[in-house]
Protein backbone atom coordinates (compact mmCIF):
# COMPACT_ATOMS: atom_id res chain seq x y z
CA UNK A 1 0.00 0.00 0.00
CA UNK A 2 2.85 2.32 0.88
CA UNK A 3 4.29 1.71 -2.53
CA UNK A 4 1.04 2.68 -4.17
CA UNK A 5 1.08 5.84 -2.19
CA UNK A 6 4.60 6.49 -3.36
CA UNK A 7 3.55 6.31 -7.01
CA UNK A 8 0.42 8.31 -6.55
CA UNK A 9 2.24 11.02 -4.67
CA UNK A 10 5.10 10.91 -7.11
CA UNK A 11 2.85 11.38 -10.08
CA UNK A 12 0.85 13.98 -8.23
CA UNK A 13 4.03 15.88 -7.48
CA UNK A 14 5.16 15.72 -11.02
CA UNK A 15 1.94 17.05 -12.43
CA UNK A 16 1.71 19.74 -9.81
CA UNK A 17 5.23 20.90 -10.52
CA UNK A 18 4.62 20.78 -14.24
CA UNK A 19 1.47 22.75 -13.80
CA UNK A 20 3.07 25.50 -11.80
CA UNK A 21 6.18 25.75 -13.86
CA UNK A 22 4.28 25.76 -17.10
CA UNK A 23 1.88 28.29 -15.77
CA UNK A 24 4.68 30.55 -14.80
CA UNK A 25 7.50 29.98 -17.20
CA UNK A 26 8.50 28.24 -20.33
CA UNK A 27 10.83 25.46 -19.31
CA UNK A 28 13.66 24.41 -21.55
CA UNK A 29 13.48 20.83 -22.70
CA UNK A 30 16.65 18.88 -21.97
CA UNK A 31 17.85 15.41 -22.60
CA UNK A 32 16.87 13.07 -19.78
CA UNK A 33 19.56 11.02 -18.06
CA UNK A 34 19.52 8.02 -15.79
CA UNK A 35 18.05 8.77 -12.40
CA UNK A 36 20.53 9.46 -9.61
CA UNK A 37 23.89 10.47 -10.91
CA UNK A 38 25.48 11.51 -7.64
CA UNK A 39 25.27 9.66 -4.33
CA UNK A 40 26.69 11.14 -1.15
CA UNK A 41 27.97 8.66 1.42
CA UNK A 42 28.40 10.07 4.87
CA UNK A 43 30.42 8.08 7.40
CA UNK A 44 29.02 9.30 10.72
CA UNK A 45 31.28 11.09 13.23
CA UNK A 46 35.09 11.03 12.84
CA UNK A 47 38.23 12.62 14.28
CA UNK A 48 37.64 14.10 17.71
CA UNK A 49 34.05 12.86 17.66
CA UNK A 50 34.15 9.06 18.15
CA UNK A 51 30.38 8.64 18.28
CA UNK A 52 29.11 5.71 20.31
CA UNK A 53 31.62 3.49 22.07
CA UNK A 54 31.65 -0.28 22.30
CA UNK A 55 33.87 -2.29 24.60
CA UNK A 56 36.82 -2.11 22.20
CA UNK A 57 35.74 -0.11 19.16
CA UNK A 58 34.11 3.18 18.28
CA UNK A 59 31.29 4.13 15.97
CA UNK A 60 33.50 6.39 13.83
CA UNK A 61 35.73 3.43 12.86
CA UNK A 62 32.85 1.16 11.89
CA UNK A 63 30.98 3.82 9.93
CA UNK A 64 34.08 4.71 7.93
CA UNK A 65 34.80 1.07 7.06
CA UNK A 66 31.24 0.42 5.91
CA UNK A 67 31.04 3.75 4.03
CA UNK A 68 34.23 2.95 2.10
CA UNK A 69 33.01 -0.57 1.31
CA UNK A 70 29.64 0.73 0.15
CA UNK A 71 31.33 3.34 -2.02
CA UNK A 72 33.56 0.71 -3.59
CA UNK A 73 30.58 -1.53 -4.47
CA UNK A 74 28.74 1.44 -5.96
CA UNK A 75 31.76 2.52 -8.01
CA UNK A 76 32.23 -0.99 -9.35
CA UNK A 77 28.60 -1.75 -10.10
CA UNK A 78 27.24 1.65 -11.06
CA UNK A 79 30.01 3.24 -13.12
CA UNK A 80 27.62 5.99 -14.26
CA UNK A 81 27.12 7.16 -10.69
CA UNK A 82 29.49 9.60 -9.04
CA UNK A 83 30.16 8.66 -5.42
CA UNK A 84 31.04 11.50 -3.09
CA UNK A 85 32.26 10.82 0.45
CA UNK A 86 31.85 13.34 3.26
CA UNK A 87 35.02 11.81 4.70
CA UNK A 88 37.42 9.07 3.62
CA UNK A 89 39.69 9.27 6.64
CA UNK A 90 39.39 9.61 10.39
CA UNK A 91 38.51 13.28 10.18
CA UNK A 92 36.07 15.45 12.07
CA UNK A 93 33.78 17.77 10.20
CA UNK A 94 31.00 19.87 11.48
CA UNK A 95 27.66 18.45 10.28
CA UNK A 96 27.15 21.75 8.44
CA UNK A 97 30.26 21.03 6.41
CA UNK A 98 28.93 17.56 5.58
CA UNK A 99 25.61 18.97 4.42
CA UNK A 100 27.51 21.53 2.39
CA UNK A 101 29.58 18.83 0.69
CA UNK A 102 26.36 17.03 -0.21
CA UNK A 103 24.67 20.16 -1.50
CA UNK A 104 27.69 21.56 -3.34
CA UNK A 105 28.12 18.28 -5.17
CA UNK A 106 24.45 18.37 -6.15
CA UNK A 107 23.84 14.99 -4.61
CA UNK A 108 20.68 13.18 -5.52
CA UNK A 109 20.77 10.82 -2.61
CA UNK A 110 22.32 11.19 0.82
CA UNK A 111 23.12 8.07 2.85
CA UNK A 112 24.45 8.69 6.34
CA UNK A 113 25.93 5.71 8.19
CA UNK A 114 25.88 5.35 11.96
CA UNK A 115 25.86 2.79 14.79
CA UNK A 116 23.38 2.61 17.61
CA UNK A 117 24.07 2.17 21.31
CA UNK A 118 22.22 1.95 24.57
CA UNK A 119 23.35 2.36 28.14
CA UNK A 120 24.18 -0.61 30.31
CA UNK A 121 21.42 -2.50 32.07
CA UNK A 122 21.40 -2.52 35.89
CA UNK A 123 20.51 -5.77 37.61
CA UNK A 124 20.11 -6.54 41.34
CA UNK A 125 22.48 -9.34 42.29
CA UNK A 126 21.92 -9.39 46.05
CA UNK A 127 21.41 -7.26 49.17
CA UNK A 128 23.61 -5.83 51.84
CA UNK A 129 22.77 -4.54 55.29
CA UNK A 130 23.62 -0.93 55.90
CA UNK A 131 23.47 0.80 59.31
CA UNK A 132 22.73 4.42 59.99
CA UNK A 133 21.97 6.48 63.08
CA UNK A 134 18.68 8.04 63.99
CA UNK A 135 19.18 10.02 67.16
CA UNK A 136 20.80 7.58 69.56
CA UNK A 137 19.51 4.53 67.76
CA UNK A 138 21.37 2.55 65.16
CA UNK A 139 19.07 1.37 62.40
CA UNK A 140 19.79 -1.41 59.96
CA UNK A 141 18.41 -1.37 56.42
CA UNK A 142 18.71 -3.62 53.44
CA UNK A 143 20.10 -2.17 50.23
CA UNK A 144 20.34 -3.81 46.84
CA UNK A 145 23.67 -4.65 45.21
CA UNK A 146 23.75 -3.83 41.50
CA UNK A 147 25.73 -5.22 38.63
CA UNK A 148 25.89 -3.61 35.20
CA UNK A 149 25.58 -5.61 31.99
CA UNK A 150 25.73 -4.57 28.37
CA UNK A 151 22.28 -4.03 26.92
CA UNK A 152 21.14 -6.76 24.60
CA UNK A 153 19.37 -4.29 22.28
CA UNK A 154 20.23 -5.28 18.73
CA UNK A 155 19.28 -4.75 15.14
CA UNK A 156 19.18 -2.11 12.45
CA UNK A 157 17.16 1.05 12.03
CA UNK A 158 16.92 3.45 9.13
CA UNK A 159 15.78 7.00 9.74
CA UNK A 160 14.34 9.75 7.68
CA UNK A 161 13.77 13.26 8.95
CA UNK A 162 10.82 13.86 11.19
CA UNK A 163 7.95 15.77 9.68
CA UNK A 164 8.48 18.42 12.36
CA UNK A 165 11.65 19.25 10.38
CA UNK A 166 9.74 19.77 7.17
CA UNK A 167 10.30 23.50 7.18
CA UNK A 168 14.03 23.00 7.60
CA UNK A 169 14.09 20.63 4.64
CA UNK A 170 12.19 23.12 2.54
CA UNK A 171 14.63 25.86 3.50
CA UNK A 172 17.51 23.61 2.35
CA UNK A 173 15.81 23.06 -0.97
CA UNK A 174 15.42 26.80 -1.37
CA UNK A 175 18.93 27.71 -0.24
CA UNK A 176 20.55 25.17 -2.48
CA UNK A 177 18.90 26.24 -5.69
CA UNK A 178 17.38 22.86 -6.31
CA UNK A 179 15.20 24.98 -8.47
CA UNK A 180 17.75 26.40 -10.85
CA UNK A 181 16.66 29.49 -12.61
CA UNK A 182 17.84 32.14 -14.93
CA UNK A 183 19.46 34.27 -12.26
CA UNK A 184 18.80 37.63 -13.87
CA UNK A 185 15.22 37.20 -14.85
CA UNK A 186 12.38 38.88 -13.09
CA UNK A 187 10.69 35.48 -12.84
CA UNK A 188 13.64 34.17 -10.84
CA UNK A 189 13.39 36.91 -8.28
CA UNK A 190 9.70 36.25 -8.15
CA UNK A 191 10.04 32.49 -7.90
CA UNK A 192 12.68 32.51 -5.20
CA UNK A 193 10.66 34.86 -3.07
CA UNK A 194 9.22 32.49 -0.51
CA UNK A 195 6.41 34.85 0.34
CA UNK A 196 5.25 34.05 -3.17
CA UNK A 197 2.62 31.33 -2.78
CA UNK A 198 3.69 29.48 -5.92
CA UNK A 199 7.27 29.16 -4.71
CA UNK A 200 5.91 27.86 -1.47
CA UNK A 201 3.78 25.28 -3.23
CA UNK A 202 6.62 24.21 -5.48
CA UNK A 203 9.08 23.74 -2.63
CA UNK A 204 6.46 22.05 -0.54
CA UNK A 205 5.66 19.63 -3.33
CA UNK A 206 9.31 18.88 -3.91
CA UNK A 207 9.88 18.24 -0.24
CA UNK A 208 6.93 15.85 -0.09
CA UNK A 209 8.34 13.94 -3.05
CA UNK A 210 11.76 13.69 -1.36
CA UNK A 211 10.09 12.57 1.83
CA UNK A 212 8.36 9.72 0.06
CA UNK A 213 11.51 8.76 -1.81
CA UNK A 214 13.50 8.74 1.42
CA UNK A 215 10.84 6.66 3.09
CA UNK A 216 10.86 4.22 0.19
CA UNK A 217 14.65 3.84 0.32
CA UNK A 218 14.65 3.40 4.09
CA UNK A 219 12.09 0.60 3.75
CA UNK A 220 14.19 -1.10 1.06
CA UNK A 221 17.34 -0.89 3.20
CA UNK A 222 15.58 -2.47 6.17
CA UNK A 223 14.15 -5.11 3.84
CA UNK A 224 17.63 -6.02 2.61
CA UNK A 225 18.91 -6.27 6.18
CA UNK A 226 16.06 -8.63 7.03
CA UNK A 227 16.89 -10.79 4.02
CA UNK A 228 20.35 -11.55 5.41
CA UNK A 229 18.95 -12.33 8.84
CA UNK A 230 19.47 -9.06 10.68
CA UNK A 231 16.85 -7.92 13.12
CA UNK A 232 15.15 -4.89 11.66
CA UNK A 233 13.79 -2.33 14.07
CA UNK A 234 12.22 -0.63 11.10
CA UNK A 235 12.25 2.53 9.03
CA UNK A 236 11.50 5.44 11.29
CA UNK A 237 11.31 9.17 11.59
CA UNK A 238 13.60 10.87 14.02
CA UNK A 239 14.02 14.31 15.36
CA UNK A 240 17.09 14.08 17.53
CA UNK A 241 20.74 14.92 17.65
CA UNK A 242 22.59 13.63 14.65
CA UNK A 243 19.63 13.74 12.37
CA UNK A 244 20.02 17.42 11.55
CA UNK A 245 21.93 16.60 8.40
CA UNK A 246 18.88 14.84 6.96
CA UNK A 247 16.90 18.03 6.82
CA UNK A 248 19.93 20.13 5.84
CA UNK A 249 20.57 18.23 2.64
CA UNK A 250 18.58 19.27 -0.40
CA UNK A 251 17.91 15.74 -1.64
CA UNK A 252 16.30 12.48 -0.51
CA UNK A 253 18.24 11.43 2.57
CA UNK A 254 18.38 8.51 4.98
CA UNK A 255 20.39 7.67 8.09
CA UNK A 256 21.25 4.01 8.61
CA UNK A 257 21.99 2.64 12.08
CA UNK A 258 23.99 -0.49 11.27
CA UNK A 259 23.56 -2.14 14.65
CA UNK A 260 24.26 -1.71 18.37
CA UNK A 261 27.92 -1.24 19.15
CA UNK A 262 26.92 -1.47 22.84
CA UNK A 263 25.88 -5.10 22.34
CA UNK A 264 28.99 -7.36 22.47
CA UNK A 265 27.64 -9.77 19.87
CA UNK A 266 26.81 -6.93 17.46
CA UNK A 267 30.06 -5.13 18.19
CA UNK A 268 31.94 -8.20 16.92
CA UNK A 269 29.73 -8.34 13.83
CA UNK A 270 30.15 -4.60 13.14
CA UNK A 271 33.93 -4.92 13.40
CA UNK A 272 34.27 -8.03 11.25
CA UNK A 273 35.23 -7.70 7.61
CA UNK A 274 32.44 -10.05 6.55
CA UNK A 275 29.86 -8.21 8.65
CA UNK A 276 30.86 -4.86 7.21
CA UNK A 277 30.79 -6.28 3.70
CA UNK A 278 27.33 -7.74 4.30
CA UNK A 279 26.01 -4.41 5.62
CA UNK A 280 27.48 -2.48 2.68
CA UNK A 281 26.00 -5.02 0.27
CA UNK A 282 22.55 -4.67 1.79
CA UNK A 283 22.62 -0.88 1.44
CA UNK A 284 23.91 -1.21 -2.11
CA UNK A 285 21.13 -3.64 -3.08
CA UNK A 286 18.51 -1.31 -1.62
CA UNK A 287 19.95 1.66 -3.55
CA UNK A 288 19.93 -0.46 -6.70
CA UNK A 289 16.29 -1.41 -6.24
CA UNK A 290 15.40 2.18 -5.44
CA UNK A 291 17.18 3.43 -8.53
CA UNK A 292 15.51 0.85 -10.76
CA UNK A 293 12.12 1.87 -9.45
CA UNK A 294 12.89 5.52 -10.12
CA UNK A 295 14.12 4.57 -13.56
CA UNK A 296 10.86 2.80 -14.39
CA UNK A 297 9.03 5.83 -13.18
CA UNK A 298 11.16 8.09 -15.35
CA UNK A 299 10.46 5.99 -18.42
CA UNK A 300 6.74 6.15 -17.71
CA UNK A 301 7.03 9.83 -17.23
CA UNK A 302 8.98 10.46 -20.41
CA UNK A 303 6.21 8.86 -22.40
CA UNK A 304 3.78 11.40 -21.05
CA UNK A 305 3.57 14.52 -23.20
CA UNK A 306 2.26 16.52 -20.27
CA UNK A 307 5.54 16.14 -18.47
CA UNK A 308 8.06 16.23 -21.27
CA UNK A 309 8.81 19.87 -20.71
CA UNK A 310 10.18 19.48 -17.26
CA UNK A 311 13.87 19.14 -16.59
CA UNK A 312 14.90 17.48 -13.40
CA UNK A 313 18.23 17.07 -11.75
CA UNK A 314 17.61 13.48 -10.78
CA UNK A 315 14.83 12.52 -13.11
CA UNK A 316 13.05 11.60 -9.99
CA UNK A 317 9.82 13.31 -9.17
CA UNK A 318 11.11 16.77 -9.06
CA UNK A 319 14.32 18.63 -8.88
CA UNK A 320 16.03 21.18 -11.04
CA UNK A 321 13.32 23.02 -12.83
CA UNK A 322 14.81 25.33 -15.35
CA UNK A 323 12.49 27.79 -16.88
CA UNK A 324 13.69 30.18 -19.52
CA UNK A 325 12.50 32.47 -22.24
CA UNK A 326 10.95 30.61 -25.18
CA UNK A 327 13.23 30.46 -28.18
CA UNK A 328 12.12 30.65 -31.80
CA UNK A 329 11.88 26.89 -32.04
CA UNK A 330 9.83 26.48 -28.96
CA UNK A 331 6.10 26.78 -29.02
CA UNK A 332 4.60 29.41 -26.78
CA UNK A 333 1.91 27.64 -24.82
CA UNK A 334 -0.57 30.45 -24.96
CA UNK A 335 -0.98 33.58 -27.07
CA UNK A 336 -2.18 35.79 -24.29
CA UNK A 337 -0.92 36.89 -20.91
CA UNK A 338 -2.52 37.65 -17.60
CA UNK A 339 -1.16 39.39 -14.56
CA UNK A 340 -1.54 37.30 -11.46
CA UNK A 341 -2.18 39.88 -8.78
CA UNK A 342 -2.17 37.85 -5.59
CA UNK A 343 -3.28 34.78 -3.71
CA UNK A 344 -5.13 35.51 -0.51
CA UNK A 345 -7.72 34.00 1.76
CA UNK A 346 -9.77 37.16 1.37
CA UNK A 347 -12.72 37.08 -0.97
CA UNK A 348 -13.12 40.11 -3.26
CA UNK A 349 -15.77 40.68 -5.87
CA UNK A 350 -14.47 41.54 -9.36
CA UNK A 351 -15.80 45.09 -8.90
CA UNK A 352 -14.15 45.54 -5.48
CA UNK A 353 -12.46 48.87 -4.87
CA UNK A 354 -8.95 47.41 -4.73
CA UNK A 355 -9.27 46.49 -8.44
CA UNK A 356 -10.83 49.82 -9.40
CA UNK A 357 -7.77 51.18 -11.18
CA UNK A 358 -7.26 48.04 -13.24
CA UNK A 359 -9.27 48.19 -16.45
CA UNK A 360 -10.45 44.88 -17.89
CA UNK A 361 -11.49 41.58 -16.37
CA UNK A 362 -10.55 40.35 -12.93
CA UNK A 363 -10.83 36.60 -12.58
CA UNK A 364 -10.87 34.72 -9.34
CA UNK A 365 -9.86 31.07 -9.01
CA UNK A 366 -10.09 28.92 -5.92
CA UNK A 367 -6.87 27.20 -4.92
CA UNK A 368 -6.02 25.04 -1.93
CA UNK A 369 -2.76 25.76 -0.17
CA UNK A 370 -1.70 24.00 2.99
CA UNK A 371 -5.21 22.57 3.23
CA UNK A 372 -6.55 26.11 3.26
CA UNK A 373 -8.89 27.48 0.65
CA UNK A 374 -7.40 30.53 -1.00
CA UNK A 375 -8.36 32.87 -3.83
CA UNK A 376 -6.13 33.61 -6.79
CA UNK A 377 -6.83 36.87 -8.62
CA UNK A 378 -5.84 37.32 -12.25
CA UNK A 379 -6.09 40.51 -14.22
CA UNK A 380 -6.69 41.07 -17.92
CA UNK A 381 -5.78 39.31 -21.10
CA UNK A 382 -2.85 40.90 -22.90
CA UNK A 383 -1.84 40.09 -26.46
CA UNK A 384 1.86 40.97 -26.32
CA UNK A 385 4.46 40.62 -23.62
CA UNK A 386 5.08 44.35 -23.89
CA UNK A 387 1.47 45.06 -22.94
CA UNK A 388 1.67 42.50 -20.20
CA UNK A 389 4.83 43.96 -18.68
CA UNK A 390 3.33 47.46 -18.79
CA UNK A 391 0.29 46.08 -16.99
CA UNK A 392 2.55 44.33 -14.47
CA UNK A 393 4.36 47.58 -13.70
CA UNK A 394 1.05 49.28 -13.16
CA UNK A 395 -0.26 46.51 -10.89
CA UNK A 396 2.87 46.62 -8.75
CA UNK A 397 2.70 50.41 -8.52
CA UNK A 398 -0.85 50.07 -7.28
CA UNK A 399 0.30 47.86 -4.46
CA UNK A 400 0.14 44.33 -5.86
CA UNK A 401 3.81 43.80 -4.96
CA UNK A 402 3.80 40.09 -5.65
CA UNK A 403 2.19 40.37 -9.08
CA UNK A 404 3.73 38.62 -12.07
CA UNK A 405 2.94 37.80 -15.66
CA UNK A 406 1.67 34.38 -16.56
CA UNK A 407 0.09 32.71 -19.55
CA UNK A 408 -3.69 32.69 -19.36
ZN1 LIG B 1 26.05 8.26 15.22
PDB file of C-alpha atoms and ligand atoms in Angstrom, residues 44-45 49-52 59-60 63 112-117 238 241-242 255-257, ligand 1:
ATOM      1  CA  UNK A  44      29.017   9.301  10.715  1.00  0.00           C
ATOM      2  CA  UNK A  45      31.276  11.090  13.234  1.00  0.00           C
ATOM      3  CA  UNK A  49      34.046  12.856  17.660  1.00  0.00           C
ATOM      4  CA  UNK A  50      34.152   9.063  18.153  1.00  0.00           C
ATOM      5  CA  UNK A  51      30.375   8.637  18.279  1.00  0.00           C
ATOM      6  CA  UNK A  52      29.107   5.709  20.310  1.00  0.00           C
ATOM      7  CA  UNK A  59      31.287   4.125  15.973  1.00  0.00           C
ATOM      8  CA  UNK A  60      33.499   6.390  13.833  1.00  0.00           C
ATOM      9  CA  UNK A  63      30.978   3.820   9.925  1.00  0.00           C
ATOM     10  CA  UNK A 112      24.445   8.690   6.343  1.00  0.00           C
ATOM     11  CA  UNK A 113      25.928   5.708   8.187  1.00  0.00           C
ATOM     12  CA  UNK A 114      25.875   5.351  11.963  1.00  0.00           C
ATOM     13  CA  UNK A 115      25.855   2.792  14.790  1.00  0.00           C
ATOM     14  CA  UNK A 116      23.382   2.610  17.613  1.00  0.00           C
ATOM     15  CA  UNK A 117      24.069   2.171  21.308  1.00  0.00           C
ATOM     16  CA  UNK A 238      13.601  10.868  14.019  1.00  0.00           C
ATOM     17  CA  UNK A 241      20.739  14.918  17.648  1.00  0.00           C
ATOM     18  CA  UNK A 242      22.594  13.632  14.646  1.00  0.00           C
ATOM     19  CA  UNK A 255      20.391   7.669   8.093  1.00  0.00           C
ATOM     20  CA  UNK A 256      21.246   4.009   8.614  1.00  0.00           C
ATOM     21  CA  UNK A 257      21.990   2.637  12.084  1.00  0.00           C
TER      22      UNK A 257
HETATM   23 ZN1  LIG B   1      26.049   8.259  15.225  1.00  0.00          ZN
END
